mmCIF file of C-alpha atoms and ligand atoms in Angstrom:
data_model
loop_
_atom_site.group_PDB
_atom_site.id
_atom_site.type_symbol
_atom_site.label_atom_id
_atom_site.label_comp_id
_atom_site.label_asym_id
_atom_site.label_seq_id
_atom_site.Cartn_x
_atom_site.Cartn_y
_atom_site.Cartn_z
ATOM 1 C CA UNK A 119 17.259 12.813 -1.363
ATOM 2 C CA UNK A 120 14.190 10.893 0.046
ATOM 3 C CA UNK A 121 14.923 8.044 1.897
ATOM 4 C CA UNK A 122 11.855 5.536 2.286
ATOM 5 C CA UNK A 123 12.029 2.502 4.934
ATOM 6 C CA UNK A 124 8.741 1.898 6.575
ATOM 7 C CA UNK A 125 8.436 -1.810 5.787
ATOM 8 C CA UNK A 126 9.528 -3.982 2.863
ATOM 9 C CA UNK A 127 10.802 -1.335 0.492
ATOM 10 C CA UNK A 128 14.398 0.383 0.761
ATOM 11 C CA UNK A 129 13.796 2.938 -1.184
ATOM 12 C CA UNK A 130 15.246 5.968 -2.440
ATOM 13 C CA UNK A 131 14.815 9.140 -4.744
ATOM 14 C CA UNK A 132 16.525 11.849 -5.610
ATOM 15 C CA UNK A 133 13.817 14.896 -6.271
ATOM 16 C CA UNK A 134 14.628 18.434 -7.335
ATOM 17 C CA UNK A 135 12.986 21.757 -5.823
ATOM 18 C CA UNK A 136 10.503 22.359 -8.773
ATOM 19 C CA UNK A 137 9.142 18.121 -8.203
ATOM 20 C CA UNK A 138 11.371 16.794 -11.330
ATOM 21 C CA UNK A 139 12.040 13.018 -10.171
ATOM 22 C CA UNK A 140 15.440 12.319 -10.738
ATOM 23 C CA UNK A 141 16.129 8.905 -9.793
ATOM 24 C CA UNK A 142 14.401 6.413 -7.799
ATOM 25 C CA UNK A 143 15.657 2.854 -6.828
ATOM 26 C CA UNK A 144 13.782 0.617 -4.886
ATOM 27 C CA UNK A 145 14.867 -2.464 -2.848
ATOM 28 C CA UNK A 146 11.797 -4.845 -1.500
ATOM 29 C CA UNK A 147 11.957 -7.255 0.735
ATOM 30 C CA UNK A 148 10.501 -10.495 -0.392
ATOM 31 C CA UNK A 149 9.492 -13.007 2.304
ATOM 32 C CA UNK A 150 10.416 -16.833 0.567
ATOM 33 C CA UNK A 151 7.036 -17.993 3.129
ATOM 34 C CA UNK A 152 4.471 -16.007 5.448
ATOM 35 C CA UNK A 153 4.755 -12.453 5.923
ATOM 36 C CA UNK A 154 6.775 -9.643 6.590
ATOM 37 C CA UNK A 155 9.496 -10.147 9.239
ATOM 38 C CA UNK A 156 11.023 -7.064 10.636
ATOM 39 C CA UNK A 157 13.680 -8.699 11.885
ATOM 40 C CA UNK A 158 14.781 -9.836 8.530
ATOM 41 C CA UNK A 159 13.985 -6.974 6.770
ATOM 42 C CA UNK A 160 16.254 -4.896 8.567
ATOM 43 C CA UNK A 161 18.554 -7.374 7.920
ATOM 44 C CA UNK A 162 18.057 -6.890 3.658
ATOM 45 C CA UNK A 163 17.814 -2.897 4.320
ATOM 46 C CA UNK A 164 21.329 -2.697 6.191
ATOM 47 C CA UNK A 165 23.018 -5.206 3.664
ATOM 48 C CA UNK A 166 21.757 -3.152 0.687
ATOM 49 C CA UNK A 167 21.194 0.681 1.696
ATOM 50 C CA UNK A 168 24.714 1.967 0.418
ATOM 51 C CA UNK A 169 24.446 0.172 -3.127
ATOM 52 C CA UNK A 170 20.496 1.220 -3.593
ATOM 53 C CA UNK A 171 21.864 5.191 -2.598
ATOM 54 C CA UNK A 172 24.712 4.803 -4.638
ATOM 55 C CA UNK A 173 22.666 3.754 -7.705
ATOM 56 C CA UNK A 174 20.037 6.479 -7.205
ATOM 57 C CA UNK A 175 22.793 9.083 -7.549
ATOM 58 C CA UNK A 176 24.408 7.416 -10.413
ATOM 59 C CA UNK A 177 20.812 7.088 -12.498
ATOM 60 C CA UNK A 178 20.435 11.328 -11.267
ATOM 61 C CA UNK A 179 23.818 11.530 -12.884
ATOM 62 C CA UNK A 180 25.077 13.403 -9.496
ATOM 63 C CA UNK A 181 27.476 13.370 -7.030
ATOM 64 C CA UNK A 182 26.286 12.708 -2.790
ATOM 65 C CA UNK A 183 27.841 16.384 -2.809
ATOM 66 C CA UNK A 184 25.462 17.691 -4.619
ATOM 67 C CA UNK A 185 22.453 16.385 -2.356
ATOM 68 C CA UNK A 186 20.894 19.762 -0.167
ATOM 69 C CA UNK A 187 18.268 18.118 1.519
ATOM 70 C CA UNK A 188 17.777 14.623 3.395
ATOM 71 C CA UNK A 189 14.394 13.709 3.867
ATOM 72 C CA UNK A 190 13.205 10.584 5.622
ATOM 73 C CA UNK A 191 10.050 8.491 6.458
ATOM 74 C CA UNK A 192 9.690 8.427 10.222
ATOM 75 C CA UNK A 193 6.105 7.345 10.691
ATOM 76 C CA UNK A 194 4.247 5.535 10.958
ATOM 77 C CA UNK A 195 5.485 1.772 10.396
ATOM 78 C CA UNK A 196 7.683 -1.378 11.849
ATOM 79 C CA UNK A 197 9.959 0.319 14.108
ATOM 80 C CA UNK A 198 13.414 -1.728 13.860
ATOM 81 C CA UNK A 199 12.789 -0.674 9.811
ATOM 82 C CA UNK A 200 12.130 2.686 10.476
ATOM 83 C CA UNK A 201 15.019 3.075 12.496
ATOM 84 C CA UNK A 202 17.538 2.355 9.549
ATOM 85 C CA UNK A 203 15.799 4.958 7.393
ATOM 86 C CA UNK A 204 16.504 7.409 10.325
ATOM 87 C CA UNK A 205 19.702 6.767 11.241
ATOM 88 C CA UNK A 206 20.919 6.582 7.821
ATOM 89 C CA UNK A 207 19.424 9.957 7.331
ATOM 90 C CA UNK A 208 20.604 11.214 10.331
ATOM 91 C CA UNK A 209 24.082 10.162 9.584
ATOM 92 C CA UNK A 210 24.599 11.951 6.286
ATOM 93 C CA UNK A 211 22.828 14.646 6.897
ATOM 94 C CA UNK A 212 25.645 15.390 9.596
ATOM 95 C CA UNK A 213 28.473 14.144 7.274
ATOM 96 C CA UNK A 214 27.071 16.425 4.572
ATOM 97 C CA UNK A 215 26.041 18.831 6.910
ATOM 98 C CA UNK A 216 23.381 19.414 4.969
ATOM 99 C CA UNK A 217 19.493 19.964 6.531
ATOM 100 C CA UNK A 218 17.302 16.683 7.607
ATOM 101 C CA UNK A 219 13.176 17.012 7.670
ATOM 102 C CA UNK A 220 10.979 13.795 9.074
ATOM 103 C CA UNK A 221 8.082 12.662 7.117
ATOM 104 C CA UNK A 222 5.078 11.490 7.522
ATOM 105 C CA UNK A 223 4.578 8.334 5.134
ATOM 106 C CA UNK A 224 0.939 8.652 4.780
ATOM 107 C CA UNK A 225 1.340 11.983 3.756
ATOM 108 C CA UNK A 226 3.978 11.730 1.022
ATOM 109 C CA UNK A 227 1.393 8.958 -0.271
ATOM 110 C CA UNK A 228 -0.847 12.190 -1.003
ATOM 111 C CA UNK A 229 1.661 14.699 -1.669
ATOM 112 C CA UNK A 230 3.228 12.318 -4.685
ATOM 113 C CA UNK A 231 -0.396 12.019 -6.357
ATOM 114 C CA UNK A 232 -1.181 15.600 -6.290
ATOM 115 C CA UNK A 233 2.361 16.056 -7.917
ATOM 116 C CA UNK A 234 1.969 13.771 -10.270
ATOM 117 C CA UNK A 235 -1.560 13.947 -11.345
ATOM 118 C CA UNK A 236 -1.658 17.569 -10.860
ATOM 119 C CA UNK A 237 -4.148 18.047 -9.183
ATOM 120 C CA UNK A 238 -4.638 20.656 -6.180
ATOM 121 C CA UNK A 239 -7.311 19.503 -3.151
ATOM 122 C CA UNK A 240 -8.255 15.548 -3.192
ATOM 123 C CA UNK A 241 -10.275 13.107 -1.228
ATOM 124 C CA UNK A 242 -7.855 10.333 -1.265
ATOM 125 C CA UNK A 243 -7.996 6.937 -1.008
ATOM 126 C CA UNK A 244 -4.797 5.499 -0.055
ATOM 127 C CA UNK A 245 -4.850 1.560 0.167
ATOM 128 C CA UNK A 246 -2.110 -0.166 0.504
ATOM 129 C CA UNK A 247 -0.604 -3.445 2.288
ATOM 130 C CA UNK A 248 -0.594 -1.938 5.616
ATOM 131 C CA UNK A 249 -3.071 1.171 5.146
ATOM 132 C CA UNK A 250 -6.870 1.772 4.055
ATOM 133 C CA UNK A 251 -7.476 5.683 4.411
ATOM 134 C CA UNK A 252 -10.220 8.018 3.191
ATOM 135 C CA UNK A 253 -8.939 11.531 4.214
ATOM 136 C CA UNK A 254 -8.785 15.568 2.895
ATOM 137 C CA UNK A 255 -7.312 18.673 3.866
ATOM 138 C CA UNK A 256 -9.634 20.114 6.376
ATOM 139 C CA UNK A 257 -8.863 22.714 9.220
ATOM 140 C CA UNK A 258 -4.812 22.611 8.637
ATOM 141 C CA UNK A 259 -4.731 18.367 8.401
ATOM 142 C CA UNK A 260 -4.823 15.529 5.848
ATOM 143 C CA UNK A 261 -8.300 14.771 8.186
ATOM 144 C CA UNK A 262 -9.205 11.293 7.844
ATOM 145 C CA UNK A 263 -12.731 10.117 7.406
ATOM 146 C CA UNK A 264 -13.029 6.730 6.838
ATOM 147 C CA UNK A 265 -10.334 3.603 7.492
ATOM 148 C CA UNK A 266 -10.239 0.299 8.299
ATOM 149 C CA UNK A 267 -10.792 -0.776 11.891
ATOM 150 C CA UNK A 268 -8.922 -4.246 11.524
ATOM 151 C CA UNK A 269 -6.858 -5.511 8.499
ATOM 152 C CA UNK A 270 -5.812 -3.400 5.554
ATOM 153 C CA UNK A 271 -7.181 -4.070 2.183
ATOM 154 C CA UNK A 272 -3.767 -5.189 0.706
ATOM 155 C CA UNK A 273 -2.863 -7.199 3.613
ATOM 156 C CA UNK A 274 -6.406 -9.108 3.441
ATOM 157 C CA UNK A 275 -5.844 -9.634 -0.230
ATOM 158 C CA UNK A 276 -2.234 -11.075 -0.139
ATOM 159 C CA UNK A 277 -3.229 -12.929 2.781
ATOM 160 C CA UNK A 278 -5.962 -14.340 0.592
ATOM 161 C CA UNK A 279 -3.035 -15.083 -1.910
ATOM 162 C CA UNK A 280 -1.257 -16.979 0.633
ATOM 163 C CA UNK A 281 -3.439 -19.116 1.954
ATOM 164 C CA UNK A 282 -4.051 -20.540 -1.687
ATOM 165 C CA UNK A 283 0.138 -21.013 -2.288
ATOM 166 C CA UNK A 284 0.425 -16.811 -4.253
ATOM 167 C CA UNK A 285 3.626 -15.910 -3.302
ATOM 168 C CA UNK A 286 3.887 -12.138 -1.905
ATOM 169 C CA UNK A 287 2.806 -9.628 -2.990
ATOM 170 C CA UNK A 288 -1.100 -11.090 -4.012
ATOM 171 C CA UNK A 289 -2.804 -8.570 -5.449
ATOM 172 C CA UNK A 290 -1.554 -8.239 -9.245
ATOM 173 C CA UNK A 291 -2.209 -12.196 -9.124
ATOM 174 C CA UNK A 292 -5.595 -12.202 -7.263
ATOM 175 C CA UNK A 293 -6.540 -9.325 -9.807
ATOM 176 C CA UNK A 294 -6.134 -11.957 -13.248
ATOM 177 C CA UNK A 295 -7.456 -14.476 -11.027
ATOM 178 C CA UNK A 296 -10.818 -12.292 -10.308
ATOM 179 C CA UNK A 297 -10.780 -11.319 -14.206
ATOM 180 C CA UNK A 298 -11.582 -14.390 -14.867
ATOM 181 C CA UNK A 299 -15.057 -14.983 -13.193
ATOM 182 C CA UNK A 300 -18.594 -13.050 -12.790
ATOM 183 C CA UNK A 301 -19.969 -15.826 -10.338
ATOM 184 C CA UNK A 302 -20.640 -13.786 -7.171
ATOM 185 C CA UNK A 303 -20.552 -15.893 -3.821
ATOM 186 C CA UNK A 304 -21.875 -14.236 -0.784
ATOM 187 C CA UNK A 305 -19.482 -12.759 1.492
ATOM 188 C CA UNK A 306 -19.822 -10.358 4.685
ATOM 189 C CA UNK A 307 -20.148 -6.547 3.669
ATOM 190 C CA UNK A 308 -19.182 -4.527 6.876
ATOM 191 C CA UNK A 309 -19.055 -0.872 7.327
ATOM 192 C CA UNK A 310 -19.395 0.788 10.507
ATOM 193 C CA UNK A 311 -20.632 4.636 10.136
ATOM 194 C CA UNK A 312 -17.622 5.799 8.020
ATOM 195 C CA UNK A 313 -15.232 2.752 9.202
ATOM 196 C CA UNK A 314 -14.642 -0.708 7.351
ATOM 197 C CA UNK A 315 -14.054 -4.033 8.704
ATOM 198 C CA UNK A 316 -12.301 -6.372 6.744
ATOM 199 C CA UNK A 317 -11.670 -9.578 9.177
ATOM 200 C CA UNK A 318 -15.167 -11.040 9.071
ATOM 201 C CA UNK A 319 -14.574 -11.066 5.405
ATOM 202 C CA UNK A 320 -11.107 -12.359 5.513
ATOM 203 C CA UNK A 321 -12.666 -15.653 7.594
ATOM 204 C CA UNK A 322 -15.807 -16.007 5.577
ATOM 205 C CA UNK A 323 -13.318 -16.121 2.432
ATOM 206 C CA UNK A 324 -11.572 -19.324 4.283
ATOM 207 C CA UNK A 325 -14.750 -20.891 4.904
ATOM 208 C CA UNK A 326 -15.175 -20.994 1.107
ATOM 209 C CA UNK A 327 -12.075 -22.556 0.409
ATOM 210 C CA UNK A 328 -12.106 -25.259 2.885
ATOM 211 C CA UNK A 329 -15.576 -26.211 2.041
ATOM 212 C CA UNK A 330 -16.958 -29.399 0.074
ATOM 213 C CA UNK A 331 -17.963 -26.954 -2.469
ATOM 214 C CA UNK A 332 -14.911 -25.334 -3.408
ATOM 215 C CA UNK A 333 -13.882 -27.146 -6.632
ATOM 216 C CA UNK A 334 -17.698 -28.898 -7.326
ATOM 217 C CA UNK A 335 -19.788 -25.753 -7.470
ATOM 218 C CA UNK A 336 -17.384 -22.773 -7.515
ATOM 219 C CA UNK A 337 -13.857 -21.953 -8.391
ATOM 220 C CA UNK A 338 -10.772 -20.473 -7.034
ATOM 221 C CA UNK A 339 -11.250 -17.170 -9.715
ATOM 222 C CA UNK A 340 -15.539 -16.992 -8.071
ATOM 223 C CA UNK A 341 -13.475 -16.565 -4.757
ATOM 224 C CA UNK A 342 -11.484 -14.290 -6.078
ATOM 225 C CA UNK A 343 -13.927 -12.378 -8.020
ATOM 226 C CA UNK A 344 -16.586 -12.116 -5.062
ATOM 227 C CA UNK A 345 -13.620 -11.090 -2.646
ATOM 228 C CA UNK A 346 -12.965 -8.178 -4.886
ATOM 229 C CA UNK A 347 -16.228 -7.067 -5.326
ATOM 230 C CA UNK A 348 -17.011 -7.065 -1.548
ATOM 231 C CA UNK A 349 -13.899 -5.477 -0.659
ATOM 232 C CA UNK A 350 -13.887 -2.774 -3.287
ATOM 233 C CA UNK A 351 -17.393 -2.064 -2.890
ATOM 234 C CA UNK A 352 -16.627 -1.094 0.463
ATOM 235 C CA UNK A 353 -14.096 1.060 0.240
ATOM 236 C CA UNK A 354 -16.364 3.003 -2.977
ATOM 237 C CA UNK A 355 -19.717 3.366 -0.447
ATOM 238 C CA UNK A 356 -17.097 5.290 1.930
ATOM 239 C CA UNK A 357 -15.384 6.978 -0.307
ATOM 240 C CA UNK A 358 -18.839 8.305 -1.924
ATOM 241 C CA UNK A 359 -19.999 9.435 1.372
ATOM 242 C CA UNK A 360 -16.565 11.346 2.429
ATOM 243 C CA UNK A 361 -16.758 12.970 -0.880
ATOM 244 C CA UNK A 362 -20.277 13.642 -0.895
ATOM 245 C CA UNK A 363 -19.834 15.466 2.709
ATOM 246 C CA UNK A 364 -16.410 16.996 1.802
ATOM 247 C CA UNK A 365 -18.137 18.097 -1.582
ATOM 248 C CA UNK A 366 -14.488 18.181 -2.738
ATOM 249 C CA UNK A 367 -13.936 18.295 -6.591
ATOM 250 C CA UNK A 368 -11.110 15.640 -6.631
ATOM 251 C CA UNK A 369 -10.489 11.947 -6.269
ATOM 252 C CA UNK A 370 -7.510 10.557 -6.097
ATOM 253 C CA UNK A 371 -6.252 6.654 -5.676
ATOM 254 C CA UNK A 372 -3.251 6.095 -4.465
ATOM 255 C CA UNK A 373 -1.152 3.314 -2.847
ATOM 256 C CA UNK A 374 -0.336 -0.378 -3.634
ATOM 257 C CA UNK A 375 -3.783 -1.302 -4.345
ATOM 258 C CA UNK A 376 -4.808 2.132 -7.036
ATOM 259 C CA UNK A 377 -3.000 -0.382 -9.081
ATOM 260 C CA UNK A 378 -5.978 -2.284 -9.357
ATOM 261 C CA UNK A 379 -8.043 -1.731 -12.591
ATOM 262 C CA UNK A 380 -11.159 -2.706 -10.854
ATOM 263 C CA UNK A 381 -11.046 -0.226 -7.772
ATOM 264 C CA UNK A 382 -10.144 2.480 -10.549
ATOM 265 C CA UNK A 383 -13.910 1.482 -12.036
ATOM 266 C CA UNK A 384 -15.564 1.670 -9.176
ATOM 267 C CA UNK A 385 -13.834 5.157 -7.767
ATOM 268 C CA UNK A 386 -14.040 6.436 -11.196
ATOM 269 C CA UNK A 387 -17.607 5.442 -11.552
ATOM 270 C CA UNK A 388 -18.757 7.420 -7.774
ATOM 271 C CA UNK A 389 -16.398 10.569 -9.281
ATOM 272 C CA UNK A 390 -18.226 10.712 -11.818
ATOM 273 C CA UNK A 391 -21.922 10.662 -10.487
ATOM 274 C CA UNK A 392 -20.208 13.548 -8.046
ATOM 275 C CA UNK A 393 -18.413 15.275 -11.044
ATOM 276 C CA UNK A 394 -15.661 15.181 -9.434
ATOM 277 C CA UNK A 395 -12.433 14.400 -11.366
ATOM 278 C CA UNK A 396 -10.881 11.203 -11.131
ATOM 279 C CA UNK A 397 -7.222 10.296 -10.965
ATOM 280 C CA UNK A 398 -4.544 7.716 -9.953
ATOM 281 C CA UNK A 399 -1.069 7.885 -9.034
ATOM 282 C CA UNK A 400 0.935 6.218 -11.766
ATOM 283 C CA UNK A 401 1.900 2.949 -11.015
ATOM 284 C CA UNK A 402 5.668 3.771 -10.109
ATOM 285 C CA UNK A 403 4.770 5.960 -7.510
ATOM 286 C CA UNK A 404 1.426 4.693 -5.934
ATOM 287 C CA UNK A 405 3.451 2.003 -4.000
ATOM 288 C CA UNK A 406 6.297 2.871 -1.642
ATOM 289 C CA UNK A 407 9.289 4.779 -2.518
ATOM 290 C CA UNK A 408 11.483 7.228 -2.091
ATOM 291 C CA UNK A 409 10.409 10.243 -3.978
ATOM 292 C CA UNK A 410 7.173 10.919 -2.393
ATOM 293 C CA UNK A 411 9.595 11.505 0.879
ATOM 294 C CA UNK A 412 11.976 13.388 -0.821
ATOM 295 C CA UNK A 413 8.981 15.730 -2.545
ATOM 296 C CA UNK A 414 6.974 16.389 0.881
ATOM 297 C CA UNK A 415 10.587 16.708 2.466
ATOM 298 C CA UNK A 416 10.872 19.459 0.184
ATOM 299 C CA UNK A 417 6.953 20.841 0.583
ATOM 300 C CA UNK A 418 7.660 20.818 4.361
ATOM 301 C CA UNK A 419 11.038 22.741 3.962
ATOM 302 C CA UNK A 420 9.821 24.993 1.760
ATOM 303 C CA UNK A 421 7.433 26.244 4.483
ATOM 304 C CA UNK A 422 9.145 25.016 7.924
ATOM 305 C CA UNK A 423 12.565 24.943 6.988
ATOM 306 C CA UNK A 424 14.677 22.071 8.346
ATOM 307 C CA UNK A 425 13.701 19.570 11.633
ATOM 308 C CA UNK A 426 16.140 19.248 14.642
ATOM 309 C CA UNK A 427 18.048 16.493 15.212
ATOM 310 C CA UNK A 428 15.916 15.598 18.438
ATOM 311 C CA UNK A 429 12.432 16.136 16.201
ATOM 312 C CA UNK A 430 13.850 13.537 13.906
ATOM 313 C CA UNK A 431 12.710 10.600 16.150
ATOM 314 C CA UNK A 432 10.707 8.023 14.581
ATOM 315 C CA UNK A 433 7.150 7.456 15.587
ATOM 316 C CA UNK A 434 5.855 4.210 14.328
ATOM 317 C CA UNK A 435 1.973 4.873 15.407
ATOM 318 C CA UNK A 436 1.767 8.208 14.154
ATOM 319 C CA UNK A 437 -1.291 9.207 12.439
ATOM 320 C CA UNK A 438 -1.803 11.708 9.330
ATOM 321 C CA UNK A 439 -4.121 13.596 10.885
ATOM 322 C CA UNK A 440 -2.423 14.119 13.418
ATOM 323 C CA UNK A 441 0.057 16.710 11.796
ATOM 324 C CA UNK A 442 -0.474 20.519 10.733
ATOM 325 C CA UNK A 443 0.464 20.585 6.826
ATOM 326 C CA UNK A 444 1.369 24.207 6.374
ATOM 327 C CA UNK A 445 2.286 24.215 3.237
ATOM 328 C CA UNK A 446 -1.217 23.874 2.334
ATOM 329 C CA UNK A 447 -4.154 26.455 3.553
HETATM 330 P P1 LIG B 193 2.086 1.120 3.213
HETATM 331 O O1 LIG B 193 3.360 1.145 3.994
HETATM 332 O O2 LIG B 193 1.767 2.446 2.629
HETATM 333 O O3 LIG B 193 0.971 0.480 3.903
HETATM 334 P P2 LIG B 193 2.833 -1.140 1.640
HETATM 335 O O4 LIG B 193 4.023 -1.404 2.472
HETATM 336 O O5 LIG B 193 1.749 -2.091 1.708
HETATM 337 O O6 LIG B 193 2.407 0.324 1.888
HETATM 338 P P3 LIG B 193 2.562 -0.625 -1.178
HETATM 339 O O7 LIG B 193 3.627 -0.827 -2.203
HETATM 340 O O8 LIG B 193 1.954 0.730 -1.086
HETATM 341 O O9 LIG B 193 3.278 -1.074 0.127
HETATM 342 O O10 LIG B 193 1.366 -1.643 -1.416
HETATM 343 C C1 LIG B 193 1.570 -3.030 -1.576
HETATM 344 C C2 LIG B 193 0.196 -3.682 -1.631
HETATM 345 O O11 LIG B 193 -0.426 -3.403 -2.890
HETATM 346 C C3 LIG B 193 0.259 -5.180 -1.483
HETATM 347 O O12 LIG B 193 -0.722 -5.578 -0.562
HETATM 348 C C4 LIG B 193 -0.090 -5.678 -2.898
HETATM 349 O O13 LIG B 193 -0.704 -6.946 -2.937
HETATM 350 C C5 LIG B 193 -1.034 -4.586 -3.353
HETATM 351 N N1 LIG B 193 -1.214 -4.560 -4.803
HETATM 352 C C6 LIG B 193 -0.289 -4.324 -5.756
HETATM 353 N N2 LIG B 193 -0.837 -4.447 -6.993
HETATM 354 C C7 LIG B 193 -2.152 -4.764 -6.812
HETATM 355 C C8 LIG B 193 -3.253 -5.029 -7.685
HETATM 356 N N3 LIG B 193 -3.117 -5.005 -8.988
HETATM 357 N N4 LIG B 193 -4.443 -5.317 -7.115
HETATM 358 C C9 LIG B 193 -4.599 -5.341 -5.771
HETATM 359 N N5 LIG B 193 -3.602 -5.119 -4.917
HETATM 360 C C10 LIG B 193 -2.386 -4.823 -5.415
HETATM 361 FE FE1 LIG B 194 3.148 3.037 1.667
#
């Protein structure tokens, strides 16, 4: 059983020891204005983490007897919502007394598209509401080689969202909105050596809503549109660079934001000119949830065995890269 609770999702999957996905339920916290609050979040996770468990097993057709393995997320991430995660975890893995393993969150983001998509040695980019990661297995570690050195991609696009009244989360609706125009408005393109910056942009964007123009000479979808196209072309220049100095084989999207049909252009596009092959998590796993824990809970097992009770503390700064995978050589 992989327990997920980083930040708005509850989530949780039952997995079994060859990577068949049982179940998986999912629980997301959906702010009614502004963003994310812990505080209340917690709140939604602790009201609702005994039904969402006890629906997972009932869609897995299973018992909580027959569950051998807990596996949580306990990095990185909001840490009053990370604690729930553990100490649920914690608690029936001693009630079961069955074995616990921590996960990274970043990680399981990886391990869930090479599952699914089959594939064996990626560069990955992950982007998601509160990540933007280029990174491959190099020297024993998920290294990373390019991320953002301010805002995330999905948090600068549902911020976008609501600042013009989109309701959380943006991006599905900023991506029709986009669709609709081809009128590119200059915005600032920033990338630092292998690094992006997305704040500039994020203030340039409300420049060009609260400006006399908005309405006379351009549109609400041209600000959509040229947001997209600066963001994403971003993230492709460093994601062609990584994988033209990893020389790895593999591309894989993953995260909230793979969900995006024009990101998947523009990766697929670079993969190709580096025939490399393409591929994106499917939508049901690309976003948080409980699986991908339970699946690297099982990879790390597999080749660790189980954590301690004391190892199991949650770490809400933790990097990827800054864990040995050795399940992987
Ligand atoms: P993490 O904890 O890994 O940072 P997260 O908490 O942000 O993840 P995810 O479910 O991985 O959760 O990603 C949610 C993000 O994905 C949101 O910012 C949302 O707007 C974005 N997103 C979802 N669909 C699309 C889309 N079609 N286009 C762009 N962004 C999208
Ligand atoms: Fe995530």
């Amino acid at each position: 059983m992989g327990i997920e609770s980083t930040a708005h999702t509850w989530s949780v999957g039952i997995v079994d020891f060859s990577g068949n996905v049982l179940s998986l339920v999912n629980d997301m916290f959906i702010p009614e204005k502004g963003g994310i609050h812990p505080i209340l979040v917690r709140e939604q996770h602790l009201n609702n983490f005994i039904n969402v468990i006890n629906r997972t097993l009932s869609e897995a057709s299973i018992s909580i007897r027959d569950i051998d393995l807990i596996a949580f997320s306990k990095s990185p991430g909001l840490g009053p919502i990370l604690k729930i995660g553990a100490q649920v975890s914690r608690l029936l893995s001693q009630l079961l007394d069955i074995p616990i393993v921590a996960v990274n969150h970043c990680i399981a983001h990886v391990e869930i598209g090479r599952l699914m998509c089959k594939i064996e040695d990626p560069l990955t980019l992950y982007v998601s509401g509160g990540n933007t990661i280029v990174s491959a297995f190099e020297s024993e570690r998920y290294q990373i080689f390019g991320e953002t050195l301010d805002i995330p991609i999905g948090n600068l696009i549902d911020s976008f969202a609501r600042d013009v009244g989109i309701p959380h989360p943006g991006g599905p609706r900023v991506e029709q909105l986009a669709k609709k125009s081809s009128k590119y408005l200059s915005l600032p393109y920033v990338v630092k050596g292998m690094d992006l910056s997305f704040s500039g942009l994020y203030s340039a964007v409300k420049r060009l809503l609260e400006s006399k123009d908005f309405r006379n000479n351009y549109n609400l979808n041209d600000v959509a549109h040229s947001l997209q196209e600066t963001a994403f072309a971003m993230l492709t220049e460093v994601t062609e660079r990584a994988l033209a100095h990893t020389g790895k084989k593999e591309v894989l999207l993953t995260g909230g934001v793979a969900a995006n049909k024009n990101l998947q252009e523009k990766i697929k596009y670079i993969s190709d000119e580096h025939d490399a092959r393409f591929e994106v998590v499917p939508v049901r796993y690309a976003g948080d949830n409980g699986a991908m824990i339970g699946w690297t809970g099982i990879l790390r097992y597999k080749a660790l065995g189980e954590n301690t009770i004391s190892d199991t503390q949650i770490n809400p700064k933790e990097r990827m890269d800054q864990i040995t995978i050795p399940w992987r050589s």
